[in-house]
């Protein structure tokens, strides 16, 4: 069964704008990861945030985690055309496997 | 070398064919994974190998048969597939199956094999 639900399913913005994607999950987790997938390709790990962390940064990426609300957000600042991709959150419940959310399809318009 | 390679990139097969997908990594990772991904859907876990032993089978039909000949290689043998098995098959690896110290490892994905079953 899928653990994460992502919102929105699709997002289209202009280059240079910020993009925010949200992920909600149902049960307690050890950590949450975000991955990017360019069309028809493999997934690339972006960032991992532990359950005892609230915010993490990596370059233009900012991830927050609210365990009380069982939700996470991924913010991409100053978007570029190359950021066009699908973005998935993945949760680890300690069951030795990741469960991926439904994903957000992000389109950056030039 | 931080790459996971998969061959072939594309595969078209009939329902009576036998074929194999191959995955290779040289990062010294001891956990390897097979995922199936349908269009516009998230990856779904199929199998996990940890230290060359099958540790998770997500109730995958027996027409899919995984094999881990050594710590660098992972195969997926296909036989008598159905058209609904057409999908992108992704291989991934991680240092350990995890969690370690309460934090699971990042997974490194290959580019996938696009499988079409006629």
mmCIF file of C-alpha atoms in Angstrom:
data_model
loop_
_atom_site.group_PDB
_atom_site.id
_atom_site.type_symbol
_atom_site.label_atom_id
_atom_site.label_comp_id
_atom_site.label_asym_id
_atom_site.label_seq_id
_atom_site.Cartn_x
_atom_site.Cartn_y
_atom_site.Cartn_z
ATOM 1 C CA UNK A 1 0.000 0.000 0.000
ATOM 2 C CA UNK A 2 1.179 3.524 -0.691
ATOM 3 C CA UNK A 3 2.220 5.493 2.368
ATOM 4 C CA UNK A 4 2.575 8.987 0.966
ATOM 5 C CA UNK A 5 0.151 11.270 -0.769
ATOM 6 C CA UNK A 6 1.536 14.237 -2.650
ATOM 7 C CA UNK A 7 -0.051 17.525 -3.404
ATOM 8 C CA UNK A 8 -0.422 18.938 -5.953
ATOM 9 C CA UNK A 9 -0.409 16.135 -8.538
ATOM 10 C CA UNK A 10 0.842 18.608 -11.141
ATOM 11 C CA UNK A 11 2.364 22.063 -10.881
ATOM 12 C CA UNK A 12 3.286 24.478 -13.676
ATOM 13 C CA UNK A 13 5.204 27.679 -12.939
ATOM 14 C CA UNK A 14 7.379 30.248 -14.672
ATOM 15 C CA UNK A 15 11.142 30.006 -14.587
ATOM 16 C CA UNK A 16 12.534 31.885 -11.628
ATOM 17 C CA UNK A 17 9.496 31.308 -9.416
ATOM 18 C CA UNK A 18 9.520 29.079 -6.348
ATOM 19 C CA UNK A 19 7.849 25.665 -6.389
ATOM 20 C CA UNK A 20 6.361 24.017 -3.304
ATOM 21 C CA UNK A 21 5.276 20.400 -3.119
ATOM 22 C CA UNK A 22 3.685 18.668 -0.155
ATOM 23 C CA UNK A 23 3.701 15.112 1.067
ATOM 24 C CA UNK A 24 1.459 13.579 3.711
ATOM 25 C CA UNK A 25 1.817 10.152 5.253
ATOM 26 C CA UNK A 26 -0.191 7.995 7.586
ATOM 27 C CA UNK A 27 2.031 6.209 10.095
ATOM 28 C CA UNK A 28 5.157 6.989 12.125
ATOM 29 C CA UNK A 29 8.389 7.121 10.158
ATOM 30 C CA UNK A 30 12.135 6.965 10.763
ATOM 31 C CA UNK A 31 12.949 9.385 7.985
ATOM 32 C CA UNK A 32 11.556 10.866 4.803
ATOM 33 C CA UNK A 33 13.384 11.227 1.519
ATOM 34 C CA UNK A 34 12.708 13.206 -1.645
ATOM 35 C CA UNK A 35 13.605 11.929 -5.111
ATOM 36 C CA UNK A 36 13.445 13.471 -8.575
ATOM 37 C CA UNK A 37 12.673 11.578 -11.776
ATOM 38 C CA UNK A 38 13.162 12.998 -15.221
ATOM 39 C CA UNK A 39 10.766 11.602 -17.812
ATOM 40 C CA UNK A 40 11.177 7.860 -18.212
ATOM 41 C CA UNK A 41 14.455 7.762 -16.317
ATOM 42 C CA UNK A 42 15.724 6.530 -12.972
ATOM 43 C CA UNK A 43 15.169 8.357 -9.715
ATOM 44 C CA UNK A 44 17.775 10.670 -8.209
ATOM 45 C CA UNK A 45 17.989 11.202 -4.466
ATOM 46 C CA UNK A 46 17.625 14.843 -3.430
ATOM 47 C CA UNK A 47 17.507 15.029 0.336
ATOM 48 C CA UNK A 48 16.820 12.974 3.462
ATOM 49 C CA UNK A 49 15.303 14.379 6.621
ATOM 50 C CA UNK A 50 15.208 12.422 9.853
ATOM 51 C CA UNK A 51 12.159 12.189 12.062
ATOM 52 C CA UNK A 52 13.835 14.338 14.737
ATOM 53 C CA UNK A 53 14.677 17.116 12.256
ATOM 54 C CA UNK A 54 12.311 19.917 11.295
ATOM 55 C CA UNK A 55 14.076 21.584 8.386
ATOM 56 C CA UNK A 56 16.926 20.839 6.025
ATOM 57 C CA UNK A 57 18.566 22.726 3.180
ATOM 58 C CA UNK A 58 20.551 21.617 0.151
ATOM 59 C CA UNK A 59 21.397 24.275 -2.419
ATOM 60 C CA UNK A 60 18.091 25.614 -3.776
ATOM 61 C CA UNK A 61 16.122 22.916 -1.933
ATOM 62 C CA UNK A 62 14.448 23.338 1.421
ATOM 63 C CA UNK A 63 12.614 20.480 3.086
ATOM 64 C CA UNK A 64 10.471 20.703 6.179
ATOM 65 C CA UNK A 65 9.016 17.906 8.249
ATOM 66 C CA UNK A 66 6.112 18.168 10.679
ATOM 67 C CA UNK A 67 5.716 14.818 12.408
ATOM 68 C CA UNK A 68 2.704 16.019 14.392
ATOM 69 C CA UNK A 69 0.856 16.642 11.120
ATOM 70 C CA UNK A 70 2.566 13.750 9.349
ATOM 71 C CA UNK A 71 3.547 15.989 6.473
ATOM 72 C CA UNK A 72 6.584 17.284 4.634
ATOM 73 C CA UNK A 73 7.155 19.975 2.056
ATOM 74 C CA UNK A 74 9.800 20.460 -0.615
ATOM 75 C CA UNK A 75 10.555 23.998 -1.738
ATOM 76 C CA UNK A 76 12.622 24.652 -4.853
ATOM 77 C CA UNK A 77 13.692 28.282 -5.068
ATOM 78 C CA UNK A 78 14.527 30.213 -8.232
ATOM 79 C CA UNK A 79 13.311 27.389 -10.473
ATOM 80 C CA UNK A 80 15.035 26.529 -13.731
ATOM 81 C CA UNK A 81 13.871 24.688 -16.835
ATOM 82 C CA UNK A 82 16.088 21.778 -15.798
ATOM 83 C CA UNK A 83 13.966 21.350 -12.656
ATOM 84 C CA UNK A 84 11.123 20.024 -14.829
ATOM 85 C CA UNK A 85 10.568 16.486 -13.524
ATOM 86 C CA UNK A 86 8.428 14.365 -11.238
ATOM 87 C CA UNK A 87 9.168 14.629 -7.538
ATOM 88 C CA UNK A 88 8.445 11.797 -5.110
ATOM 89 C CA UNK A 89 8.559 11.649 -1.354
ATOM 90 C CA UNK A 90 9.494 8.290 0.133
ATOM 91 C CA UNK A 91 8.978 7.201 3.701
ATOM 92 C CA UNK A 92 10.872 4.678 5.738
ATOM 93 C CA UNK A 93 8.920 3.113 8.557
ATOM 94 C CA UNK A 94 11.773 0.913 9.633
ATOM 95 C CA UNK A 95 10.385 -1.982 7.631
ATOM 96 C CA UNK A 96 13.597 -2.087 5.592
ATOM 97 C CA UNK A 97 11.978 -0.616 2.527
ATOM 98 C CA UNK A 98 10.893 2.732 1.125
ATOM 99 C CA UNK A 99 7.306 3.496 0.186
ATOM 100 C CA UNK A 100 6.887 6.187 -2.449
ATOM 101 C CA UNK A 101 4.160 8.803 -2.664
ATOM 102 C CA UNK A 102 2.133 9.381 -5.801
ATOM 103 C CA UNK A 103 4.438 12.176 -6.964
ATOM 104 C CA UNK A 104 4.132 15.741 -8.191
ATOM 105 C CA UNK A 105 4.786 16.505 -11.877
ATOM 106 C CA UNK A 106 6.548 19.862 -12.014
ATOM 107 C CA UNK A 107 6.778 21.858 -15.246
ATOM 108 C CA UNK A 108 8.958 24.974 -15.431
ATOM 109 C CA UNK A 109 7.962 27.253 -18.293
ATOM 110 C CA UNK A 110 10.672 29.443 -19.864
ATOM 111 C CA UNK B 1 31.946 4.899 -9.612
ATOM 112 C CA UNK B 2 28.524 5.985 -8.301
ATOM 113 C CA UNK B 3 26.475 4.517 -11.102
ATOM 114 C CA UNK B 4 23.932 1.752 -11.339
ATOM 115 C CA UNK B 5 23.722 0.353 -14.852
ATOM 116 C CA UNK B 6 20.844 -1.587 -16.375
ATOM 117 C CA UNK B 7 20.619 -3.542 -19.596
ATOM 118 C CA UNK B 8 18.874 -3.570 -21.936
ATOM 119 C CA UNK B 9 17.398 -0.072 -22.095
ATOM 120 C CA UNK B 10 14.393 -1.317 -24.048
ATOM 121 C CA UNK B 11 12.950 -4.807 -24.390
ATOM 122 C CA UNK B 12 10.027 -6.056 -26.433
ATOM 123 C CA UNK B 13 8.959 -9.622 -25.826
ATOM 124 C CA UNK B 14 6.107 -11.962 -26.575
ATOM 125 C CA UNK B 15 4.119 -13.733 -23.903
ATOM 126 C CA UNK B 16 5.932 -17.025 -24.549
ATOM 127 C CA UNK B 17 9.449 -15.586 -24.476
ATOM 128 C CA UNK B 18 12.057 -15.912 -21.759
ATOM 129 C CA UNK B 19 14.250 -12.893 -21.189
ATOM 130 C CA UNK B 20 16.398 -11.388 -18.446
ATOM 131 C CA UNK B 21 17.027 -7.909 -17.154
ATOM 132 C CA UNK B 22 20.448 -7.123 -15.734
ATOM 133 C CA UNK B 23 21.608 -4.624 -13.140
ATOM 134 C CA UNK B 24 25.149 -3.880 -11.986
ATOM 135 C CA UNK B 25 26.754 -1.623 -9.394
ATOM 136 C CA UNK B 26 30.356 -1.243 -8.264
ATOM 137 C CA UNK B 27 29.814 0.936 -5.214
ATOM 138 C CA UNK B 28 30.213 -1.920 -2.772
ATOM 139 C CA UNK B 29 26.536 -1.737 -1.852
ATOM 140 C CA UNK B 30 25.127 -4.816 -0.132
ATOM 141 C CA UNK B 31 21.422 -4.180 -0.766
ATOM 142 C CA UNK B 32 19.832 -4.274 -4.198
ATOM 143 C CA UNK B 33 16.245 -3.709 -5.262
ATOM 144 C CA UNK B 34 13.869 -4.281 -8.163
ATOM 145 C CA UNK B 35 10.987 -1.865 -8.693
ATOM 146 C CA UNK B 36 8.193 -1.792 -11.248
ATOM 147 C CA UNK B 37 6.832 1.560 -12.408
ATOM 148 C CA UNK B 38 3.784 2.130 -14.563
ATOM 149 C CA UNK B 39 3.283 5.413 -16.389
ATOM 150 C CA UNK B 40 2.527 8.384 -14.107
ATOM 151 C CA UNK B 41 2.701 6.144 -11.022
ATOM 152 C CA UNK B 42 5.318 5.814 -8.278
ATOM 153 C CA UNK B 43 7.795 2.937 -8.235
ATOM 154 C CA UNK B 44 6.460 -0.194 -6.574
ATOM 155 C CA UNK B 45 8.891 -2.450 -4.774
ATOM 156 C CA UNK B 46 9.157 -6.006 -6.093
ATOM 157 C CA UNK B 47 12.201 -7.610 -4.477
ATOM 158 C CA UNK B 48 15.025 -6.774 -2.088
ATOM 159 C CA UNK B 49 18.321 -8.607 -1.784
ATOM 160 C CA UNK B 50 20.488 -8.056 1.249
ATOM 161 C CA UNK B 51 23.982 -9.562 1.291
ATOM 162 C CA UNK B 52 23.035 -11.624 -1.775
ATOM 163 C CA UNK B 53 20.041 -13.172 -0.041
ATOM 164 C CA UNK B 54 16.433 -12.492 -0.927
ATOM 165 C CA UNK B 55 14.985 -10.606 2.026
ATOM 166 C CA UNK B 56 11.748 -9.176 0.640
ATOM 167 C CA UNK B 57 9.380 -10.510 -2.037
ATOM 168 C CA UNK B 58 6.356 -8.262 -2.305
ATOM 169 C CA UNK B 59 4.062 -11.109 -3.424
ATOM 170 C CA UNK B 60 5.333 -10.849 -6.963
ATOM 171 C CA UNK B 61 3.981 -13.456 -9.455
ATOM 172 C CA UNK B 62 6.326 -16.355 -10.135
ATOM 173 C CA UNK B 63 6.731 -15.334 -13.767
ATOM 174 C CA UNK B 64 9.246 -12.842 -12.341
ATOM 175 C CA UNK B 65 12.292 -14.602 -10.897
ATOM 176 C CA UNK B 66 15.103 -12.583 -9.294
ATOM 177 C CA UNK B 67 18.673 -13.718 -8.958
ATOM 178 C CA UNK B 68 21.699 -12.197 -7.242
ATOM 179 C CA UNK B 69 24.817 -14.036 -8.502
ATOM 180 C CA UNK B 70 27.177 -11.816 -6.505
ATOM 181 C CA UNK B 71 27.231 -8.566 -4.584
ATOM 182 C CA UNK B 72 27.523 -6.457 -7.762
ATOM 183 C CA UNK B 73 24.942 -8.105 -9.992
ATOM 184 C CA UNK B 74 21.197 -8.454 -9.901
ATOM 185 C CA UNK B 75 19.111 -10.189 -12.536
ATOM 186 C CA UNK B 76 15.385 -10.400 -13.134
ATOM 187 C CA UNK B 77 14.321 -13.403 -15.197
ATOM 188 C CA UNK B 78 11.080 -13.037 -17.110
ATOM 189 C CA UNK B 79 8.917 -15.867 -18.407
ATOM 190 C CA UNK B 80 5.348 -16.062 -19.699
ATOM 191 C CA UNK B 81 4.642 -12.415 -19.013
ATOM 192 C CA UNK B 82 1.334 -10.697 -19.637
ATOM 193 C CA UNK B 83 0.740 -7.417 -21.500
ATOM 194 C CA UNK B 84 -0.089 -5.743 -18.184
ATOM 195 C CA UNK B 85 3.503 -6.413 -17.096
ATOM 196 C CA UNK B 86 4.636 -3.767 -19.555
ATOM 197 C CA UNK B 87 6.337 -1.081 -17.473
ATOM 198 C CA UNK B 88 9.619 0.579 -16.567
ATOM 199 C CA UNK B 89 11.693 -1.766 -14.402
ATOM 200 C CA UNK B 90 14.073 0.013 -12.101
ATOM 201 C CA UNK B 91 17.010 -1.399 -10.219
ATOM 202 C CA UNK B 92 18.447 0.348 -7.166
ATOM 203 C CA UNK B 93 21.161 -0.256 -4.622
ATOM 204 C CA UNK B 94 22.033 1.063 -1.174
ATOM 205 C CA UNK B 95 24.939 0.505 1.181
ATOM 206 C CA UNK B 96 22.772 -1.591 3.470
ATOM 207 C CA UNK B 97 19.124 -2.559 3.546
ATOM 208 C CA UNK B 98 18.812 -0.414 6.626
ATOM 209 C CA UNK B 99 17.910 1.056 8.918
ATOM 210 C CA UNK B 100 21.275 1.749 10.452
ATOM 211 C CA UNK B 101 21.217 3.823 13.572
ATOM 212 C CA UNK B 102 17.597 4.581 12.820
ATOM 213 C CA UNK B 103 18.279 6.067 9.397
ATOM 214 C CA UNK B 104 17.828 4.166 6.191
ATOM 215 C CA UNK B 105 20.321 4.547 3.405
ATOM 216 C CA UNK B 106 19.785 6.538 0.265
ATOM 217 C CA UNK B 107 18.951 4.380 -2.730
ATOM 218 C CA UNK B 108 20.805 4.827 -6.017
ATOM 219 C CA UNK B 109 18.714 4.058 -9.068
ATOM 220 C CA UNK B 110 19.636 2.850 -12.517
ATOM 221 C CA UNK B 111 18.030 4.368 -15.623
ATOM 222 C CA UNK B 112 15.587 1.498 -15.978
ATOM 223 C CA UNK B 113 14.546 -0.997 -18.642
ATOM 224 C CA UNK B 114 11.429 -0.123 -20.620
ATOM 225 C CA UNK B 115 9.627 -3.462 -21.092
ATOM 226 C CA UNK B 116 6.849 -4.017 -23.590
ATOM 227 C CA UNK B 117 5.002 -7.343 -23.613
ATOM 228 C CA UNK B 118 3.056 -8.070 -26.767
#
